[in-house]
Short mmCIF file of C-alpha atoms in Angstrom, two decimals:
data_model
loop_
_atom_site.label_atom_id
_atom_site.label_comp_id
_atom_site.label_asym_id
_atom_site.label_seq_id
_atom_site.Cartn_x
_atom_site.Cartn_y
_atom_site.Cartn_z
CA MET A 249 111.84 100.43 92.05
CA ASN A 250 114.10 101.29 94.97
CA GLY A 251 116.66 98.93 96.45
CA SER A 252 114.34 97.78 99.22
CA ARG A 253 112.25 95.89 96.67
CA TRP A 254 115.11 93.48 96.08
CA GLY A 255 115.20 92.75 99.79
CA LEU A 256 111.82 91.12 99.29
CA TRP A 257 113.04 88.94 96.46
CA ARG A 258 115.91 87.56 98.54
CA PHE A 259 113.30 85.76 100.64
CA ILE A 260 111.57 84.08 97.69
CA GLY A 261 111.53 80.31 97.96
CA ALA A 262 109.44 77.30 98.84
CA GLY A 263 108.37 77.12 102.46
CA SER A 264 108.89 74.01 104.57
CA ARG A 265 105.79 71.96 105.25
CA GLU A 266 107.54 69.21 107.19
CA ALA A 267 106.43 70.36 110.63
CA MET A 268 103.11 71.47 112.01
CA HIS A 269 102.14 74.07 114.57
CA GLY A 270 98.97 75.78 115.68
CA ALA A 271 98.66 79.42 114.65
CA ARG A 272 95.65 81.65 114.87
CA CYS A 273 94.28 84.23 112.49
CA THR A 274 91.44 86.68 112.84
CA VAL A 275 89.59 88.51 110.06
CA HIS A 276 88.06 91.94 110.65
CA GLY A 277 85.81 93.37 107.93
CA VAL A 278 85.10 97.08 107.79
CA ASP A 279 83.22 99.30 105.39
CA ARG A 280 83.23 103.08 105.13
CA SER A 281 81.20 103.40 108.35
CA GLY A 282 82.95 100.93 110.67
CA PRO A 283 83.29 97.28 111.72
CA VAL A 284 81.14 94.67 110.00
CA HIS A 285 82.21 91.26 111.25
CA ARG A 286 84.98 89.22 112.81
CA VAL A 287 85.67 85.63 111.86
CA PRO A 288 88.16 83.55 113.87
CA CYS A 289 90.05 80.84 112.02
CA THR A 290 92.85 78.37 112.69
CA VAL A 291 95.90 77.71 110.53
CA LEU A 292 97.95 74.54 111.07
CA LEU A 293 100.74 74.75 108.48
CA LEU A 294 104.26 75.83 109.38
CA ALA A 295 104.45 77.87 106.16
CA MET A 296 101.27 79.51 104.92
CA ARG A 297 101.09 80.13 101.18
CA LEU A 298 98.84 82.95 100.01
CA GLY A 299 97.45 83.49 96.54
CA ILE A 300 96.98 87.23 95.96
CA ILE A 301 94.74 88.46 93.15
CA SER A 302 92.90 91.59 92.06
CA ASP A 303 90.96 93.20 89.22
CA THR A 304 89.61 90.01 87.67
CA HIS A 305 86.66 91.90 86.14
CA GLY A 306 84.70 88.80 85.15
CA PRO A 307 85.53 85.17 84.36
CA LEU A 308 88.49 83.57 86.13
CA ARG A 309 91.48 83.02 83.87
CA PRO A 310 92.33 79.28 83.76
CA GLU A 311 96.01 79.98 84.49
CA VAL A 312 95.00 81.15 87.99
CA LEU A 313 93.83 77.65 88.84
CA ASP A 314 97.31 76.32 88.18
CA VAL A 315 99.22 79.09 89.96
CA PHE A 316 96.96 78.88 93.04
CA SER A 317 96.73 75.08 93.13
CA GLN A 318 98.87 74.82 96.30
CA VAL A 319 97.79 77.92 98.22
CA ASP A 320 96.26 77.84 101.70
CA GLN A 321 94.42 81.18 101.53
CA ILE A 322 93.42 83.58 98.76
CA LEU A 323 93.27 87.37 99.11
CA HIS A 324 91.26 89.28 96.48
CA ALA A 325 91.71 93.06 96.39
CA GLY A 326 88.51 93.92 94.54
CA ASP A 327 87.00 94.62 91.12
CA ILE A 328 85.97 90.98 91.20
CA GLY A 329 83.26 90.93 88.55
CA SER A 330 80.85 88.36 89.97
CA HIS A 331 80.11 86.26 93.02
CA ASP A 332 80.54 83.16 90.83
CA LEU A 333 84.24 83.99 90.48
CA LEU A 334 84.65 84.00 94.26
CA MET A 335 82.87 80.65 94.43
CA GLU A 336 85.31 79.25 91.88
CA LEU A 337 88.27 80.53 93.90
CA GLU A 338 86.73 78.96 97.01
CA THR A 339 87.18 75.53 95.41
CA LEU A 340 90.94 76.13 95.72
CA ALA A 341 91.20 77.73 99.18
CA PRO A 342 89.30 80.01 101.57
CA VAL A 343 88.94 83.53 100.17
CA ILE A 344 89.22 86.89 101.94
CA ALA A 345 87.96 89.60 99.59
CA VAL A 346 86.95 93.25 99.36
CA TYR A 347 84.79 94.95 96.76
CA GLY A 348 86.20 97.41 94.22
CA ASN A 349 84.79 100.47 92.52
CA THR A 350 83.41 98.52 89.53
CA ASP A 351 81.72 95.81 91.61
CA GLY A 352 77.93 95.85 91.73
CA TRP A 353 75.59 95.91 94.69
CA ASP A 354 75.44 92.10 94.84
CA LEU A 355 79.11 92.00 95.87
CA ARG A 356 78.98 95.20 97.93
CA GLY A 357 76.21 93.63 99.96
CA ARG A 358 78.39 90.61 100.73
CA LEU A 359 81.86 92.15 101.13
CA PRO A 360 83.47 95.04 103.02
CA ALA A 361 85.58 97.79 101.48
CA GLU A 362 88.55 96.82 103.67
CA GLN A 363 89.73 93.69 105.43
CA HIS A 364 92.18 93.63 108.31
CA VAL A 365 93.59 90.16 108.84
CA GLU A 366 96.15 88.70 111.22
CA LEU A 367 98.07 85.84 109.58
CA GLU A 368 101.11 84.16 111.11
CA GLY A 369 101.55 87.08 113.47
CA LEU A 370 101.47 89.74 110.72
CA ASN A 371 98.77 92.40 110.36
CA PHE A 372 97.42 92.44 106.78
CA THR A 373 95.29 95.16 105.23
CA ILE A 374 93.45 94.34 101.99
CA VAL A 375 91.87 97.28 100.17
CA HIS A 376 91.03 98.02 96.55
CA GLY A 377 92.58 101.48 96.69
CA ASP A 378 90.19 103.48 94.50
CA ARG A 379 89.38 105.95 97.25
CA PHE A 380 93.02 107.08 97.12
CA GLY A 381 92.76 107.99 93.43
CA GLN A 382 96.13 106.67 92.28
CA PRO A 383 97.27 104.74 95.38
CA THR A 384 100.96 104.66 96.24
CA PRO A 385 102.81 102.46 98.74
CA GLU A 386 103.73 105.51 100.82
CA GLY A 387 100.16 106.80 100.85
CA LEU A 388 98.78 103.42 101.86
CA ARG A 389 101.38 103.10 104.60
CA ALA A 390 100.30 106.47 105.98
CA ALA A 391 96.62 105.46 105.84
CA TYR A 392 97.17 102.09 107.55
CA PRO A 393 100.03 102.59 110.04
CA GLU A 394 99.24 99.37 111.93
CA ALA A 395 99.64 97.13 108.88
CA ASP A 396 102.69 94.93 108.34
CA VAL A 397 101.50 93.89 104.86
CA ILE A 398 99.25 95.92 102.54
CA VAL A 399 97.57 94.33 99.51
CA TYR A 400 95.77 96.57 97.02
CA GLY A 401 94.64 96.73 93.40
CA HIS A 402 92.87 99.30 91.18
CA THR A 403 95.90 100.46 89.13
CA HIS A 404 96.33 97.13 87.27
CA ARG A 405 100.08 97.67 87.67
CA PRO A 406 101.93 94.89 89.50
CA LEU A 407 104.15 96.11 92.32
CA LEU A 408 106.10 94.54 95.16
CA THR A 409 108.07 96.79 97.47
CA MET A 410 108.79 97.74 101.06
CA VAL A 411 108.06 101.01 102.83
CA ASP A 412 110.07 102.20 105.84
CA GLN A 413 112.07 98.95 105.58
CA THR A 414 109.36 97.07 107.48
CA VAL A 415 106.04 97.14 105.60
CA THR A 416 105.50 94.89 102.58
CA VAL A 417 103.20 96.39 99.92
CA MET A 418 101.90 94.29 97.03
CA ASN A 419 99.70 95.07 94.08
CA PRO A 420 99.34 91.74 92.22
CA GLY A 421 98.29 93.52 89.03
CA SER A 422 95.17 92.63 87.10
CA ALA A 423 94.15 89.01 86.56
CA GLY A 424 91.46 90.07 84.11
CA PRO A 425 91.51 91.10 80.45
CA PRO A 426 94.80 92.85 79.54
CA ARG A 427 94.75 96.65 79.73
CA TYR A 428 97.35 99.40 79.43
CA ASP A 429 99.66 96.98 77.53
CA LEU A 430 100.31 95.14 80.81
CA LEU A 431 100.43 91.36 81.15
CA PRO A 432 97.85 89.88 83.55
CA SER A 433 99.42 88.74 86.80
CA VAL A 434 98.86 87.51 90.35
CA GLY A 435 101.00 87.24 93.48
CA ILE A 436 102.24 84.46 95.72
CA MET A 437 103.32 85.12 99.30
CA GLU A 438 104.61 82.68 101.91
CA LEU A 439 104.48 83.33 105.63
CA GLU A 440 106.37 81.73 108.46
CA MET A 441 106.19 82.83 112.07
CA GLY A 442 109.13 85.05 112.93
CA LEU A 443 110.32 85.54 109.33
CA PRO A 444 109.70 88.33 106.80
CA PRO A 445 107.15 87.50 104.08
CA ARG A 446 108.55 85.81 100.96
CA ALA A 447 106.72 87.11 97.90
CA ARG A 448 106.79 87.18 94.12
CA LEU A 449 104.72 88.39 91.21
CA VAL A 450 103.59 85.78 88.68
CA PRO A 451 102.72 86.79 85.08
CA LEU A 452 99.79 84.85 83.61
CA THR A 453 100.12 83.44 80.11
CA GLU A 454 97.65 81.13 78.35
#
């Protein structure tokens, strides 16, 4: 990857949870035709830890339960597999999810194709990415110019980089059955008001 990727890794570290403040977040769900719903929520932690996951394609790997045990919010970028998997993730933290190209009508009826979320003052876009063919960070940046952070899936290839020195783009890889000789993986991201996101990719091993 280019040098800007390493700028992300310099911010990796545990966030402080010693102080509390009130922050607000708003979720906007959209499908191909327009807005679907808006859900206000309140976040009270100084540092917000996100678990980022995609392409589970079925049962939840047990390693995910350990990696996400301390997260405050989970973002799922589609190709989920079943609603039961989302329910299992919900036992860990609230879930914001989109459907992917392999998800059936049961999930498409419950979820939008895109989510636009404000967290700790940053504009997040969560999208599976299949409509872009082979999505790239630059292409996603062009498609979502208002986003500060873009989370996507579909390629099964983990990626963490920056575009235009300001926009964080993460593909957590696939947390489902291994494909393309790639290890399954997820992402962790920590947010603090006024600071760049701190993020890392986490390989999953049984």
